[in-house]
Short mmCIF file of C-alpha atoms in Angstrom, two decimals:
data_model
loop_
_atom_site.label_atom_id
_atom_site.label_comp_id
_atom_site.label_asym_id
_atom_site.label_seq_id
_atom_site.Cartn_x
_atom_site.Cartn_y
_atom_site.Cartn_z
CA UNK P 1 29.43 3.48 29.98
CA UNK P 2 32.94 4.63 30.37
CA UNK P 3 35.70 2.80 28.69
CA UNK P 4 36.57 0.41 31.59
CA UNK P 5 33.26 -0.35 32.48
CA UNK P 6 32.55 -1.45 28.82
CA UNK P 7 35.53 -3.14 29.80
CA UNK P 8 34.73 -5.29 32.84
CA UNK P 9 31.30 -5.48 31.05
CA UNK P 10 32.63 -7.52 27.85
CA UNK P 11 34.89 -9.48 30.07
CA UNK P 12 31.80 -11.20 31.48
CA UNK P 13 29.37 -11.11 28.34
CA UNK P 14 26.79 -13.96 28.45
CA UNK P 15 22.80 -14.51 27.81
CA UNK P 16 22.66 -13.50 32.08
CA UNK P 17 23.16 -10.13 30.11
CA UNK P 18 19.66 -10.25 29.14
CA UNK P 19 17.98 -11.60 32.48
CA UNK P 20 14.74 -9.78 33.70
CA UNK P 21 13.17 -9.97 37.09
CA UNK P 22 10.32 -11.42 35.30
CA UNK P 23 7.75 -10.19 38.39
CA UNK P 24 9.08 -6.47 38.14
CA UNK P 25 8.50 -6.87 34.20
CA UNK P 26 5.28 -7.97 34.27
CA UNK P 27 4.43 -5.10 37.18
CA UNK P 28 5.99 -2.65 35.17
CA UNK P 29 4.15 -3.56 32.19
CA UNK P 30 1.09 -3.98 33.66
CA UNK P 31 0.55 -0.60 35.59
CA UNK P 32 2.09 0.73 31.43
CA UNK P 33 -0.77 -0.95 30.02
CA UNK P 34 -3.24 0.39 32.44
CA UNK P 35 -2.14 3.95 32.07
CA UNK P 36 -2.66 3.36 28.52
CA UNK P 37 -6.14 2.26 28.73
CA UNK P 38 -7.31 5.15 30.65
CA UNK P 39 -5.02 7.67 28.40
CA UNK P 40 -7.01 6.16 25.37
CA UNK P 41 -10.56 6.12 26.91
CA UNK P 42 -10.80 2.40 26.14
CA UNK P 43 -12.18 -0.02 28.83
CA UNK P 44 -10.20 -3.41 27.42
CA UNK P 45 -7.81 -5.29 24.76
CA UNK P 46 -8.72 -6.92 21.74
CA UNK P 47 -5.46 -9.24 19.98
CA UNK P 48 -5.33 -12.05 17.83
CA UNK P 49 -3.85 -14.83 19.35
CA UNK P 50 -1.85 -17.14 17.13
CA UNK P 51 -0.44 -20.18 19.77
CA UNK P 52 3.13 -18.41 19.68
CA UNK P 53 4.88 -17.07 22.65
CA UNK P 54 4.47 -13.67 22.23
CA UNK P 55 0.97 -13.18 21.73
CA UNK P 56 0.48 -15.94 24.20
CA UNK P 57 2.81 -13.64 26.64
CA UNK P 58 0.37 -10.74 25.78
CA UNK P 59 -2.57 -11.98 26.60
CA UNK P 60 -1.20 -12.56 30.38
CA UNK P 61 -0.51 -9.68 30.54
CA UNK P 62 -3.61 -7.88 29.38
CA UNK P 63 -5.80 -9.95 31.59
CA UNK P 64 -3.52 -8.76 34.88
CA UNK P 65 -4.46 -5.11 33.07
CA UNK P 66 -7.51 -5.13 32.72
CA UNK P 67 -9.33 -8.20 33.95
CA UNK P 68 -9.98 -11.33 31.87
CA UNK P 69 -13.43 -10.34 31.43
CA UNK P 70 -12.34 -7.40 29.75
CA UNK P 71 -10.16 -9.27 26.83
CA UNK P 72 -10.94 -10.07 23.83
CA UNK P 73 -9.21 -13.23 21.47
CA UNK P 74 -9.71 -14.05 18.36
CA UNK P 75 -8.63 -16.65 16.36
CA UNK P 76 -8.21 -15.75 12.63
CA UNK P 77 -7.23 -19.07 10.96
CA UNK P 78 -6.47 -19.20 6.67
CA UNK P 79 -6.36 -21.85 4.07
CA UNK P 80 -2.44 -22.43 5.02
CA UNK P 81 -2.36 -22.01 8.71
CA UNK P 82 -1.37 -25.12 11.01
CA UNK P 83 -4.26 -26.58 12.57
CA UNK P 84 -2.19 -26.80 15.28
CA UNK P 85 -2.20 -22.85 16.29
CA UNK P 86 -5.75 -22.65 16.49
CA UNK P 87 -5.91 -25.19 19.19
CA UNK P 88 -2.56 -23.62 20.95
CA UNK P 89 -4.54 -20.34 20.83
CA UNK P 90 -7.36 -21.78 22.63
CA UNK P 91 -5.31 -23.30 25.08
CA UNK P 92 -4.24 -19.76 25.95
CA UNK P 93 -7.63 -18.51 26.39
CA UNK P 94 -8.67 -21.08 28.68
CA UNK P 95 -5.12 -21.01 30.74
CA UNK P 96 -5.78 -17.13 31.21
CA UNK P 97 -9.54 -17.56 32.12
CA UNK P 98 -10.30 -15.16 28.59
CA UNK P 99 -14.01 -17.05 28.17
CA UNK P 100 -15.01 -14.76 25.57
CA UNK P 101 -13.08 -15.66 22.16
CA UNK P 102 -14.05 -15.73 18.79
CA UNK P 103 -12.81 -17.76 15.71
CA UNK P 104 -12.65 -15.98 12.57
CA UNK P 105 -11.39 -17.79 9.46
CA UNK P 106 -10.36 -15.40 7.10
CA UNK P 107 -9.44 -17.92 4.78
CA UNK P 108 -13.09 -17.01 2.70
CA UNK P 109 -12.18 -13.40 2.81
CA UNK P 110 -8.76 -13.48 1.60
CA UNK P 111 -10.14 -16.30 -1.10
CA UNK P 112 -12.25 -13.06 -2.68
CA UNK P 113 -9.59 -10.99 -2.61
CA UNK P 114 -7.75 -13.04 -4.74
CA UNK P 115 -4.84 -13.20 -2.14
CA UNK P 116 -4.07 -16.82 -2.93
CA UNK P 117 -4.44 -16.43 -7.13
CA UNK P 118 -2.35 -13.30 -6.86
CA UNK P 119 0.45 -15.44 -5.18
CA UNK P 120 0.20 -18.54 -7.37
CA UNK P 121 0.50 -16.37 -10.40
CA UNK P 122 3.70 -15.21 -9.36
CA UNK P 123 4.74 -18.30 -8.16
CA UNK P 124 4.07 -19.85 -11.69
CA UNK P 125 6.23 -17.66 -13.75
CA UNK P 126 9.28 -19.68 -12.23
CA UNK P 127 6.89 -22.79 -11.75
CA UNK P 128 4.38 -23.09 -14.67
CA UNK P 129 2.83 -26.27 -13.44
CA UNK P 130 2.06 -24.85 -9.83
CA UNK P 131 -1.20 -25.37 -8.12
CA UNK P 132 -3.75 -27.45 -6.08
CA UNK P 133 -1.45 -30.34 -4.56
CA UNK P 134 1.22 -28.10 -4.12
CA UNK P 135 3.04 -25.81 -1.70
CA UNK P 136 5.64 -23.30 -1.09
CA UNK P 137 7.96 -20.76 0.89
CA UNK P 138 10.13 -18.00 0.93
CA UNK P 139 13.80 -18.49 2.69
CA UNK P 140 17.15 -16.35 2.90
CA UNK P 141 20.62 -16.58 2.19
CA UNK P 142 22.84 -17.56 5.27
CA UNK P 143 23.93 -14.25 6.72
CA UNK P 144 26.35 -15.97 8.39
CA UNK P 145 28.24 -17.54 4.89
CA UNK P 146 26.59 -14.77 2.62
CA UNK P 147 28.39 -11.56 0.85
CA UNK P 148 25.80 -8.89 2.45
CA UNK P 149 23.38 -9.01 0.40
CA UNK P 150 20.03 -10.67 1.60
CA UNK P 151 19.06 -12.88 -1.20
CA UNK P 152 15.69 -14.69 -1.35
CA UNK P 153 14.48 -18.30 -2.58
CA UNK P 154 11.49 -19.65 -3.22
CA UNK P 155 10.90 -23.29 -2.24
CA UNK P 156 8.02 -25.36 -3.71
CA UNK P 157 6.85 -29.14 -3.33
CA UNK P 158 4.66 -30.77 -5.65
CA UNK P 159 2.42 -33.35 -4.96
CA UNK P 160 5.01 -36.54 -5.04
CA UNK P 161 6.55 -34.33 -1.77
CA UNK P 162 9.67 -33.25 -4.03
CA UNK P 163 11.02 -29.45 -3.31
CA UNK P 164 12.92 -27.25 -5.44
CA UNK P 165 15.02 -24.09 -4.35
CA UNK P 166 14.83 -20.97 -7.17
CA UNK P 167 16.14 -17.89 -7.10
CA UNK P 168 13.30 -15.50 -7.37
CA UNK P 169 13.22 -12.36 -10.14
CA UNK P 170 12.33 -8.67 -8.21
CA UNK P 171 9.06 -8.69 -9.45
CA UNK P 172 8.00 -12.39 -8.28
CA UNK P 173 9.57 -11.89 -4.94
CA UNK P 174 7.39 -9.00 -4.38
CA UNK P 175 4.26 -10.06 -6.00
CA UNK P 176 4.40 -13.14 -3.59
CA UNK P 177 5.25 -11.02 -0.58
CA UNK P 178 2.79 -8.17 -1.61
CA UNK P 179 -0.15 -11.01 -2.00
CA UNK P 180 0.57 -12.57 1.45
CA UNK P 181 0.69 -9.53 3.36
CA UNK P 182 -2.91 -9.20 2.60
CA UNK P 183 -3.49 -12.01 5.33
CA UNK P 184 -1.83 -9.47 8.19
CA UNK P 185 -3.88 -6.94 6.71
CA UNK P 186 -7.23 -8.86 6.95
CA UNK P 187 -6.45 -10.04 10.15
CA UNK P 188 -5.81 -6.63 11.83
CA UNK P 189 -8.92 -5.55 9.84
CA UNK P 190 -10.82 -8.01 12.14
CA UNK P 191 -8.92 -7.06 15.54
CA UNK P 192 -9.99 -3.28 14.67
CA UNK P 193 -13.63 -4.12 14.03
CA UNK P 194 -13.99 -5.85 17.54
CA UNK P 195 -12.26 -3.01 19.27
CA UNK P 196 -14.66 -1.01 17.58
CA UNK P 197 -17.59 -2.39 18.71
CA UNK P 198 -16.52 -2.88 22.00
CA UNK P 199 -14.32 0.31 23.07
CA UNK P 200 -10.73 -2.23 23.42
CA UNK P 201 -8.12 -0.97 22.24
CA UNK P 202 -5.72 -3.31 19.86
CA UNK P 203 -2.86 -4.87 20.85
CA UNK P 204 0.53 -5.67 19.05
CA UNK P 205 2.19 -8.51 19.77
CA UNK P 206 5.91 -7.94 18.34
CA UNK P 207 9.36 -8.81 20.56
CA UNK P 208 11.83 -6.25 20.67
CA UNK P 209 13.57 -8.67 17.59
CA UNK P 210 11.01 -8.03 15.62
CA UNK P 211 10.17 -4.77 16.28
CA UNK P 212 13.80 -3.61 15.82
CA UNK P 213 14.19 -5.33 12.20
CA UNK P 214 10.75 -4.41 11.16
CA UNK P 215 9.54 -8.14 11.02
CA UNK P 216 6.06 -7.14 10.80
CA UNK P 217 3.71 -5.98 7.97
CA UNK P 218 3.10 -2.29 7.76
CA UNK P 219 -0.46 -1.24 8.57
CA UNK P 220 -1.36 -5.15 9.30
CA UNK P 221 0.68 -6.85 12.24
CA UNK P 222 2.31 -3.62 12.96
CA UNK P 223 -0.86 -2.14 13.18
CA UNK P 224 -1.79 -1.41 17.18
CA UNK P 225 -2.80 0.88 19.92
CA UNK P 226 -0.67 -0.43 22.38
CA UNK P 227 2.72 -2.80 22.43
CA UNK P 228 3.64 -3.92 25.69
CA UNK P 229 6.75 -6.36 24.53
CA UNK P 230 8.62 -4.15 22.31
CA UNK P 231 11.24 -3.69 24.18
CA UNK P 232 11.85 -7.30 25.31
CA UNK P 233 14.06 -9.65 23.28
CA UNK P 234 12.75 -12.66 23.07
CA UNK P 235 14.94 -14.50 25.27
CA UNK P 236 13.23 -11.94 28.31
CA UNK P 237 9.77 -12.65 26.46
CA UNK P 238 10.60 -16.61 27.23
CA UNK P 239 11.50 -15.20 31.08
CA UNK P 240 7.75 -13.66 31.07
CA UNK P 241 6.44 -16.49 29.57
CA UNK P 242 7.37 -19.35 32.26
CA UNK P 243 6.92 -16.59 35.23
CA UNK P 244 3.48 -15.95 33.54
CA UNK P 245 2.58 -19.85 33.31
CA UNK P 246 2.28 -20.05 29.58
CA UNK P 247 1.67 -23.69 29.12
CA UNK P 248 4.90 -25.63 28.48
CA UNK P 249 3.98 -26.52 24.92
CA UNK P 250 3.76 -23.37 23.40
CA UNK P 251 7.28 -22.35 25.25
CA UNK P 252 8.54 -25.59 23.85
CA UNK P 253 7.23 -24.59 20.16
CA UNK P 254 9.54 -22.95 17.67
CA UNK P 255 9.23 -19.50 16.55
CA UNK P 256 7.35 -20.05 13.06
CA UNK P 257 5.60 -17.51 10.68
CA UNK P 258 2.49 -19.88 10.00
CA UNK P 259 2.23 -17.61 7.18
CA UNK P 260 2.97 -19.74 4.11
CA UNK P 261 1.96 -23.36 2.86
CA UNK P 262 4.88 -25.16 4.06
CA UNK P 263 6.03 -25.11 7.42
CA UNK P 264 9.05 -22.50 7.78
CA UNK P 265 10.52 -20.80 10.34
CA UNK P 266 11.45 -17.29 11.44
CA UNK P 267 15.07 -18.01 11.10
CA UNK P 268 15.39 -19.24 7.18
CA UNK P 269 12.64 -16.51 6.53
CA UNK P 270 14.06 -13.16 8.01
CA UNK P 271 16.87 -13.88 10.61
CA UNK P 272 20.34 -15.01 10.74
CA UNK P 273 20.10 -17.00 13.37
CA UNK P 274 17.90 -18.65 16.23
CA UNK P 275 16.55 -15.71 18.58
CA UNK P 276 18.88 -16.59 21.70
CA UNK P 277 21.85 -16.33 19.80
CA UNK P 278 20.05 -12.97 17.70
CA UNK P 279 19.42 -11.55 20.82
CA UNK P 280 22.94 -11.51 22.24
CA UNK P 281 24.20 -10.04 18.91
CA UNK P 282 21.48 -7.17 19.15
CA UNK P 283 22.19 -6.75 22.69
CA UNK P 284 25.80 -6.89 22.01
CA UNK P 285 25.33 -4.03 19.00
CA UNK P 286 22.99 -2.06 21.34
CA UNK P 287 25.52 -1.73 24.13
CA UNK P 288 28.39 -1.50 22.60
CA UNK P 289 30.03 -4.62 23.20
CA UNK P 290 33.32 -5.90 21.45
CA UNK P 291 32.73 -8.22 18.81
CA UNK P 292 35.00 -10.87 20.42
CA UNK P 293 32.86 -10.74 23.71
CA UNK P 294 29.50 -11.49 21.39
CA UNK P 295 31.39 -13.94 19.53
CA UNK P 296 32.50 -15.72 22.68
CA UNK P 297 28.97 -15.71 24.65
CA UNK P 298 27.16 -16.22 21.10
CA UNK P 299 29.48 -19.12 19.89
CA UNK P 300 30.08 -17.34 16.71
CA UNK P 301 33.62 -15.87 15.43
CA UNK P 302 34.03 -12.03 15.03
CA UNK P 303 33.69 -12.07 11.31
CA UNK P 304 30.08 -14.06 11.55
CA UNK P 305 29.02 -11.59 14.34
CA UNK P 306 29.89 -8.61 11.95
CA UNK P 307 27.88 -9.96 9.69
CA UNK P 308 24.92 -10.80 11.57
CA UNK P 309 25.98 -6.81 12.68
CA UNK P 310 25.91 -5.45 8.54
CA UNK P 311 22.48 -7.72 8.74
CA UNK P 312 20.58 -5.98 11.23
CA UNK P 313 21.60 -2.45 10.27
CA UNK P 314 20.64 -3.28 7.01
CA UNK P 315 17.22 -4.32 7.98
CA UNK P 316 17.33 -1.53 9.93
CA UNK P 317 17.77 0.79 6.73
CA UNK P 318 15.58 -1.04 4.83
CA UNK P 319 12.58 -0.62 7.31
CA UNK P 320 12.53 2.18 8.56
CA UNK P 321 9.26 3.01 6.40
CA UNK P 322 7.48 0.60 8.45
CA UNK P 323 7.79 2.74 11.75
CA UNK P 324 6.82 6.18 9.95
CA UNK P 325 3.33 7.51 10.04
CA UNK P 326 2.12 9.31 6.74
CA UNK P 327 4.35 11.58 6.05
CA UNK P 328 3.12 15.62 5.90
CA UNK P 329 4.12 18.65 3.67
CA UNK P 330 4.51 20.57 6.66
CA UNK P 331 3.18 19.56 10.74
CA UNK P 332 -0.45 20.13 11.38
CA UNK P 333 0.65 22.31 14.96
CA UNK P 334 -2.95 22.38 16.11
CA UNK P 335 -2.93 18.51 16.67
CA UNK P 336 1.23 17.80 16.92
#
C-alpha cells in the first residue's frame, strides 16, 4: 500500500476488514482441495472431527471436494473429553450426509501409554494429594495487564469443587504439556491409519489464528496432507460456517481445547483475547495498520494492542519449530 492508502485504509478500520464472499471462499477452496487430491494420488479425506467450528467447517468443505461418500470422520474421544463433542461431531456427519464415521476412543490407548500417570505425576509435585476425584488446567497470564512475558498456571479442583491457581516450575509445566500432547499424537496416529487403508489423504483443521501462533502440536494436530483454512481467521471461518449451514449450535459454541479435565478455553490457555477481537489485531499487524486504528475497531487502547502485538511475535519466535520439517546437513537435490 502506499502511504495514503494505508491512510484512508486505517481511517475506516473495522471487523468488515475481514469479510469474505463466503461462496467465492468455499469455490476457491474447493477446486484447491481437488487439485490437491489428484496432485497426491488420493481418491478422498480422512479428519477427526471434534464438534468445533473449524473441523466442522472442514468437513463441508471436503464433501463439496470430493463427495460425501468419499469422507471419512472419526471420532476419537479420551477419558477427559466433553461428552458433549462427540455428539456435536456426529451432528456434523449427519448434517453433511458423511454416513461412514467411526468412533475411536483413545482413551484405552493413551491409558497404556501412561499419558494420564505421566501428567498426574507432575501435577503432584505442586499438589501431593492429586488424583481420582480431581481435575485440572493450564491458563496464561493476561497479555493485556502482563509485563511480556507469558507466564503459566496450573489450576486444580479437588473433589469438594474447590480450585487453586499455582505457578508452575519449568519442569512441571512441560512434563504436563509434554504428557498431554500425546493425545494429538494418538489421535493423528488414528487419522493416518484410515487414510492408509483407504488411499484419503489427512486433513488439518487449524484457522489462520492458530496456524500463525503455532497453536497446534507438532507432528500430532499439525500433522496433515492438506489444510484448506489456514489462511482464514476465524472470524471468515464463522462466515464459511453459516454460508456452509453448520448447525447453529456448534457456531453458537465457544472455542475450547477439550484437551484437559476441566473445561477451559482457547483464550485463558494460549490467546490474549477472544478470536474476533485477535483477529483484528493480527489483521491489523499483517497489514500494517496504525495501532490507534486497531485499538479503535478492537476496543482496546494502543498500549494493550502493542501488547497483544509483542504477544503474537513472540509466539511467533517461539514456534517457529513447529512449521520446520527435519532439518538436513545439506539438501537431498535429487528429491528438493
Amino acid at each position: 500500500m502506499t502511504h495514503h492508502s494505508v491512510q484512508d485504509a486505517a481511517a475506516s478500520f473495522s471487523s468488515t476488514a475481514l469479510a469474505v464472499d463466503p461462496a467465492a471462499e468455499t469455490e476457491r477452496i474447493v477446486a484447491a482441495l481437488r487439485a490437491q487430491l489428484r496432485s497426491l494420488r488420493k481418491r478422498g479425506l480422512v479428519l477427526g472431527v471434534s464438534g468445533g467450528v473449524d473441523s466442522s467447517v472442514c468437513t463441508a468443505l471436503a464433501v463439496r471436494a470430493a463427495g460425501a461418500k468419499n469422507v471419512l470422520c472419526v471420532f476419537m474421544p479420551e477419558n477427559d473429553s466433553d461428552p458433549e463433542s462427540l455428539s456435536l461431531g456426529r451432528q456434523v456427519a449427519r448434517t453433511f450426509g458423511v454416513d461412514d464415521s467411526i468412533v475411536e476412543d483413545i482413551g484405552p490407548s493413551l491409558q497404556a501409554m501412561g499419558c494420564y500417570e505421566r501428567r498426574d505425576s507432575f501435577i503432584r509435585q505442586l499438589v501431593p494429594n492429586y488424583g481420582p476425584g480431581w481435575a485440572s488446567k493450564i491458563v496464561i497470564a493476561n497479555a493485556l495487564e502482563g509485563d511480556g512475558y507469558n507466564i503459566s498456571f496450573l489450576v486444580v479442583q479437588d473433589p469438594e469443587g474447590r480450585q487453586t491457581k499455582l505457578r508452575m516450575t519449568p519442569e512441571v509445566y512441560l512434563g504436563i504439556v509434554a504428557a498431554t500432547n500425546m493425545k494429538q499424537r494418538t489421535r493423528k496416529q488414528i487419522e493416518y491409519y484410515h487414510a492408509d487403508r483407504l488411499n484419503f489423504a489427512v486433513i488439518g483443521t487449524p484457522n489462520r489464528l492458530e496456524y500463525d501462533q503455532g497453536f497446534f502440536v507438532k507432528n500430532g494436530d499439525g500433522a496433515a496432507d492438506v489444510k484448506p483454512i489456514a489462511h482464514l481467521y476465524k472470524s471468515q471461518v464463522y462466515e464459511l460456517a453459516a454460508y456452509l449451514g453448520v448447525p447453529e449450535e456448534i457456531r453458537r459454541r465457544p472455542p475450547t481445547t477439550d484437551t484437559y479435565s476441566l473445561q477451559q478455553t482457547q483464550e485463558e490457555f494460549y490467546f490474549s483475547l477472544p478470536y474476533d477481537r485477535m483477529d483484528l489485531c493480527l489483521y491489523g499487524l499483517n497489514h500494517g495498520m496504525p495501532a490507534s486504528a486497531v485499538a479503535a475497531a478492537a476496543a482496546l487502547t494502543e498500549e494493550q494492542v502493542q501488547r497483544v502485538w509483542a504477544d503474537i511475535a513472540t509466539k511467533r519466535k517461539a514456534t517457529r519449530y513447529l512449521h520446520l520439517g527435519p532439518q538436513l546437513v545439506e539438501t537431498v537435490a535429487e528429491i528438493a
